[in-house]
CSV table of C-alpha atoms in Angstrom, one decimal:
chain,number,residue,atom,x,y,z
A,1,MET,CA,30.4,-86.8,30.3
A,2,PRO,CA,29.1,-88.8,27.3
A,3,PRO,CA,25.9,-87.7,25.5
A,4,LYS,CA,22.7,-89.2,26.6
A,5,ALA,CA,20.4,-91.3,24.5
A,6,SER,CA,16.8,-90.2,24.9
A,7,PRO,CA,13.9,-92.7,24.8
A,8,LYS,CA,12.0,-93.3,21.6
A,9,GLY,CA,8.9,-91.3,21.1
A,10,LYS,CA,9.9,-87.9,22.3
A,11,ALA,CA,9.3,-84.8,20.2
A,12,LYS,CA,11.4,-84.0,17.1
A,13,ASN,CA,14.7,-85.1,18.6
A,14,ALA,CA,13.6,-88.6,19.5
A,15,GLY,CA,17.0,-89.9,20.5
A,16,PRO,CA,20.5,-90.5,19.3
A,17,THR,CA,21.3,-90.2,15.6
A,18,LEU,CA,22.7,-93.0,13.5
A,19,THR,CA,26.0,-91.1,13.6
A,20,GLN,CA,26.0,-91.3,17.4
A,21,TYR,CA,25.3,-95.0,17.3
A,22,CYS,CA,28.2,-95.4,14.8
A,23,GLU,CA,30.4,-93.6,17.3
A,24,VAL,CA,29.5,-96.2,19.9
A,25,LEU,CA,30.9,-98.9,17.6
A,26,LYS,CA,34.2,-96.8,17.5
A,27,GLY,CA,34.3,-96.7,21.3
A,28,THR,CA,32.7,-93.4,22.1
A,29,PRO,CA,30.4,-93.8,25.1
A,30,LEU,CA,26.7,-93.0,24.8
A,31,VAL,CA,24.4,-93.2,27.8
A,32,ASN,CA,20.8,-94.3,27.5
A,33,GLU,CA,18.8,-91.5,29.0
A,34,THR,CA,16.1,-93.9,30.3
A,35,THR,CA,18.3,-96.5,32.0
A,36,GLY,CA,21.3,-94.3,32.7
A,37,LYS,CA,23.5,-97.2,31.4
A,38,PRO,CA,26.0,-97.0,28.5
A,39,VAL,CA,24.7,-98.2,25.1
A,40,LYS,CA,26.4,-101.5,24.2
A,41,LYS,CA,27.8,-102.1,20.8
A,42,GLY,CA,25.2,-104.8,19.9
A,43,ASP,CA,22.4,-102.4,20.8
A,44,ALA,CA,24.0,-99.6,18.8
A,45,ALA,CA,24.3,-101.9,15.8
A,46,PHE,CA,20.7,-103.0,16.2
A,47,TRP,CA,19.6,-99.3,16.2
A,48,ILE,CA,21.8,-98.6,13.1
A,49,TRP,CA,20.0,-101.6,11.4
A,50,SER,CA,16.7,-100.1,12.4
A,51,GLY,CA,17.7,-96.9,10.8
A,52,VAL,CA,19.3,-98.0,7.6
A,53,ILE,CA,16.3,-100.2,6.5
A,54,LYS,CA,14.3,-97.0,6.2
A,55,GLY,CA,16.0,-95.6,3.1
A,56,ASP,CA,18.9,-94.1,1.3
A,57,ALA,CA,19.2,-91.0,3.5
A,58,GLN,CA,19.8,-93.1,6.6
A,59,ARG,CA,22.2,-95.4,4.8
A,60,GLU,CA,24.1,-92.3,3.6
A,61,GLU,CA,24.4,-91.1,7.2
A,62,VAL,CA,26.1,-94.4,8.1
A,63,PHE,CA,28.5,-94.2,5.2
A,64,LYS,CA,29.4,-90.6,6.2
A,65,ALA,CA,30.1,-91.7,9.8
A,66,GLN,CA,32.7,-94.2,8.4
A,67,CYS,CA,31.7,-97.1,10.7
A,68,LEU,CA,32.0,-99.9,8.1
A,69,PRO,CA,35.3,-101.1,9.5
A,70,ASN,CA,33.8,-101.3,13.0
A,71,LEU,CA,30.7,-103.2,11.6
A,72,VAL,CA,33.0,-105.7,9.9
A,73,LYS,CA,34.9,-106.3,13.2
A,74,LEU,CA,31.5,-106.9,14.9
A,75,LEU,CA,30.4,-109.3,12.2
A,76,GLU,CA,33.6,-111.2,12.5
A,77,SER,CA,34.3,-111.4,16.2
A,78,GLY,CA,31.3,-110.0,18.1
A,79,CYS,CA,29.0,-112.0,20.4
A,80,ASP,CA,26.0,-113.6,18.8
A,81,ALA,CA,23.7,-110.6,19.3
A,82,GLU,CA,26.4,-108.2,17.8
A,83,ARG,CA,27.0,-110.5,14.8
A,84,PHE,CA,23.3,-110.7,14.2
A,85,ALA,CA,22.9,-106.9,14.3
A,86,ALA,CA,25.9,-106.4,12.1
A,87,ALA,CA,24.6,-108.9,9.5
A,88,GLY,CA,21.3,-107.0,9.5
A,89,VAL,CA,23.1,-103.7,8.9
A,90,PHE,CA,25.0,-105.2,6.0
A,91,SER,CA,21.8,-106.7,4.5
A,92,ALA,CA,20.4,-103.2,4.4
A,93,LEU,CA,23.6,-101.3,3.4
A,94,VAL,CA,24.1,-103.5,0.4
A,95,LEU,CA,20.9,-101.9,-1.1
A,96,SER,CA,22.9,-98.7,-1.6
A,97,GLU,CA,23.8,-98.8,-5.2
A,98,LYS,CA,26.2,-95.8,-4.7
A,99,HIS,CA,28.2,-97.6,-2.0
A,100,ILE,CA,27.8,-101.3,-2.8
A,101,ASP,CA,31.5,-101.8,-3.6
A,102,GLU,CA,32.3,-100.4,-0.1
A,103,VAL,CA,29.9,-102.8,1.5
A,104,VAL,CA,30.8,-106.0,-0.3
A,105,SER,CA,34.2,-107.3,0.7
A,106,ARG,CA,35.7,-110.7,1.1
A,107,ARG,CA,35.6,-110.2,4.9
A,108,VAL,CA,31.9,-109.4,4.9
A,109,ILE,CA,31.1,-112.3,2.6
A,110,ASN,CA,33.1,-114.7,4.8
A,111,GLY,CA,31.4,-113.3,7.9
A,112,ALA,CA,28.0,-113.9,6.4
A,113,ALA,CA,29.0,-117.4,5.3
A,114,ALA,CA,30.2,-118.1,8.9
A,115,LEU,CA,26.9,-117.0,10.3
A,116,LEU,CA,25.1,-119.3,7.9
A,117,ALA,CA,27.2,-122.2,9.0
A,118,GLY,CA,26.9,-121.3,12.7
A,119,ASP,CA,24.2,-122.2,15.2
A,120,HIS,CA,22.6,-118.8,15.9
A,121,ASP,CA,19.4,-119.1,13.9
A,122,ARG,CA,18.3,-115.5,14.0
A,123,ALA,CA,21.7,-114.3,12.5
A,124,ARG,CA,21.3,-116.7,9.6
A,125,VAL,CA,18.4,-114.8,8.1
A,126,PRO,CA,20.1,-111.4,7.5
A,127,ALA,CA,23.3,-113.3,6.4
A,128,ALA,CA,21.3,-115.2,3.8
A,129,GLN,CA,19.5,-112.1,2.7
A,130,PHE,CA,22.8,-110.3,2.2
A,131,LEU,CA,24.3,-113.2,0.2
A,132,ALA,CA,21.1,-113.6,-1.9
A,133,TYR,CA,21.2,-110.0,-2.9
A,134,ILE,CA,24.9,-109.9,-3.9
A,135,ALA,CA,24.7,-113.3,-5.6
A,136,GLN,CA,22.4,-111.7,-8.1
A,137,ARG,CA,25.2,-109.5,-9.4
A,138,SER,CA,27.7,-111.2,-11.6
A,139,GLU,CA,30.6,-109.2,-10.3
A,140,TYR,CA,30.2,-110.7,-6.8
A,141,ALA,CA,28.7,-114.2,-7.7
A,142,ASN,CA,32.1,-116.0,-7.9
A,143,LYS,CA,33.1,-114.6,-4.5
A,144,VAL,CA,29.8,-115.7,-2.9
A,145,ALA,CA,30.1,-119.2,-4.5
A,146,ASP,CA,33.7,-119.6,-3.2
A,147,ALA,CA,32.9,-118.6,0.4
A,148,ALA,CA,29.3,-119.4,1.0
A,149,LEU,CA,27.9,-122.1,-1.4
A,150,PRO,CA,28.5,-125.0,1.1
A,151,ALA,CA,26.8,-123.1,3.9
A,152,LEU,CA,23.9,-122.0,1.6
A,153,THR,CA,23.2,-125.6,0.4
A,154,SER,CA,23.6,-126.9,4.0
A,155,VAL,CA,20.8,-124.5,5.1
A,156,LEU,CA,18.6,-125.9,2.3
A,157,LEU,CA,19.3,-129.5,3.1
A,158,ASP,CA,19.0,-129.2,6.9
A,159,ALA,CA,16.7,-126.4,7.9
A,160,GLY,CA,16.0,-128.0,11.2
A,161,PRO,CA,12.6,-128.4,13.0
A,162,GLY,CA,11.5,-125.0,12.0
A,163,TRP,CA,10.9,-121.7,13.8
A,164,ALA,CA,9.1,-118.5,12.8
A,165,GLN,CA,11.9,-117.3,10.4
A,166,THR,CA,12.6,-120.6,8.7
A,167,PRO,CA,10.6,-119.8,5.6
A,168,VAL,CA,12.5,-116.5,5.2
A,169,LEU,CA,15.8,-118.2,5.7
A,170,LEU,CA,15.0,-121.0,3.2
A,171,VAL,CA,13.7,-118.5,0.5
A,172,SER,CA,16.8,-116.3,0.9
A,173,ALA,CA,19.2,-119.3,0.7
A,174,ALA,CA,17.3,-120.7,-2.3
A,175,ALA,CA,17.4,-117.3,-4.0
A,176,ALA,CA,21.2,-117.1,-3.4
A,177,VAL,CA,21.8,-120.6,-4.8
A,178,LYS,CA,19.6,-119.9,-7.9
A,179,ALA,CA,21.4,-116.6,-8.5
A,180,LEU,CA,24.8,-118.3,-8.2
A,181,ILE,CA,23.7,-120.9,-10.8
A,182,GLU,CA,22.8,-118.1,-13.1
A,183,ASN,CA,25.7,-115.8,-12.5
A,184,VAL,CA,28.9,-117.7,-11.7
A,185,THR,CA,31.3,-117.3,-14.5
A,186,GLY,CA,34.3,-119.3,-15.7
A,187,GLU,CA,32.7,-122.7,-15.6
A,188,SER,CA,32.3,-125.0,-18.4
A,189,ALA,CA,28.7,-125.7,-19.6
A,190,ASP,CA,28.7,-129.3,-18.3
A,191,VAL,CA,29.9,-128.2,-14.8
A,192,LYS,CA,27.3,-125.5,-14.7
A,193,ALA,CA,24.6,-127.9,-15.8
A,194,ALA,CA,25.6,-130.4,-13.1
A,195,ARG,CA,25.3,-127.8,-10.4
């Protein structure tokens, strides 16, 4: 019988660990103690995101659980809610200086760019935040420009009628484009100035 997830707010052991949620992404069943139903991958990814934004210790737990490949799969081919949660996890995991090279891959950059170009508005915010953060680093700027510059500029040109997170999306996309202008290497001065 799979372990049970306990509801939030109980004593010291307030529910599943990040490691248990990572195991759900690998296919290990986990039952929600309150509902009696299995925890879905999208829900597990959301709880992982909720944990990793708290700090380095929580991010380290996720790296030790070795669920990055499963998060990449979710980002690339999950349903909208799963892709949204996976993008959120990556937007927080990238803050780990120790593991940034594990987090930033062509597949994750392409997944974030695809979310920006897609029509799931909520997923666009963590995708833009992830890209903005890594665009600030010269070692990743060229990869971001190659994969995501059209999507980033599209967000800036056509933000839509507006919703609660539109300002966050626009600031993140603008920050990414600005960082790319400053950090993309290998261009002639006149091309860079034209951009």
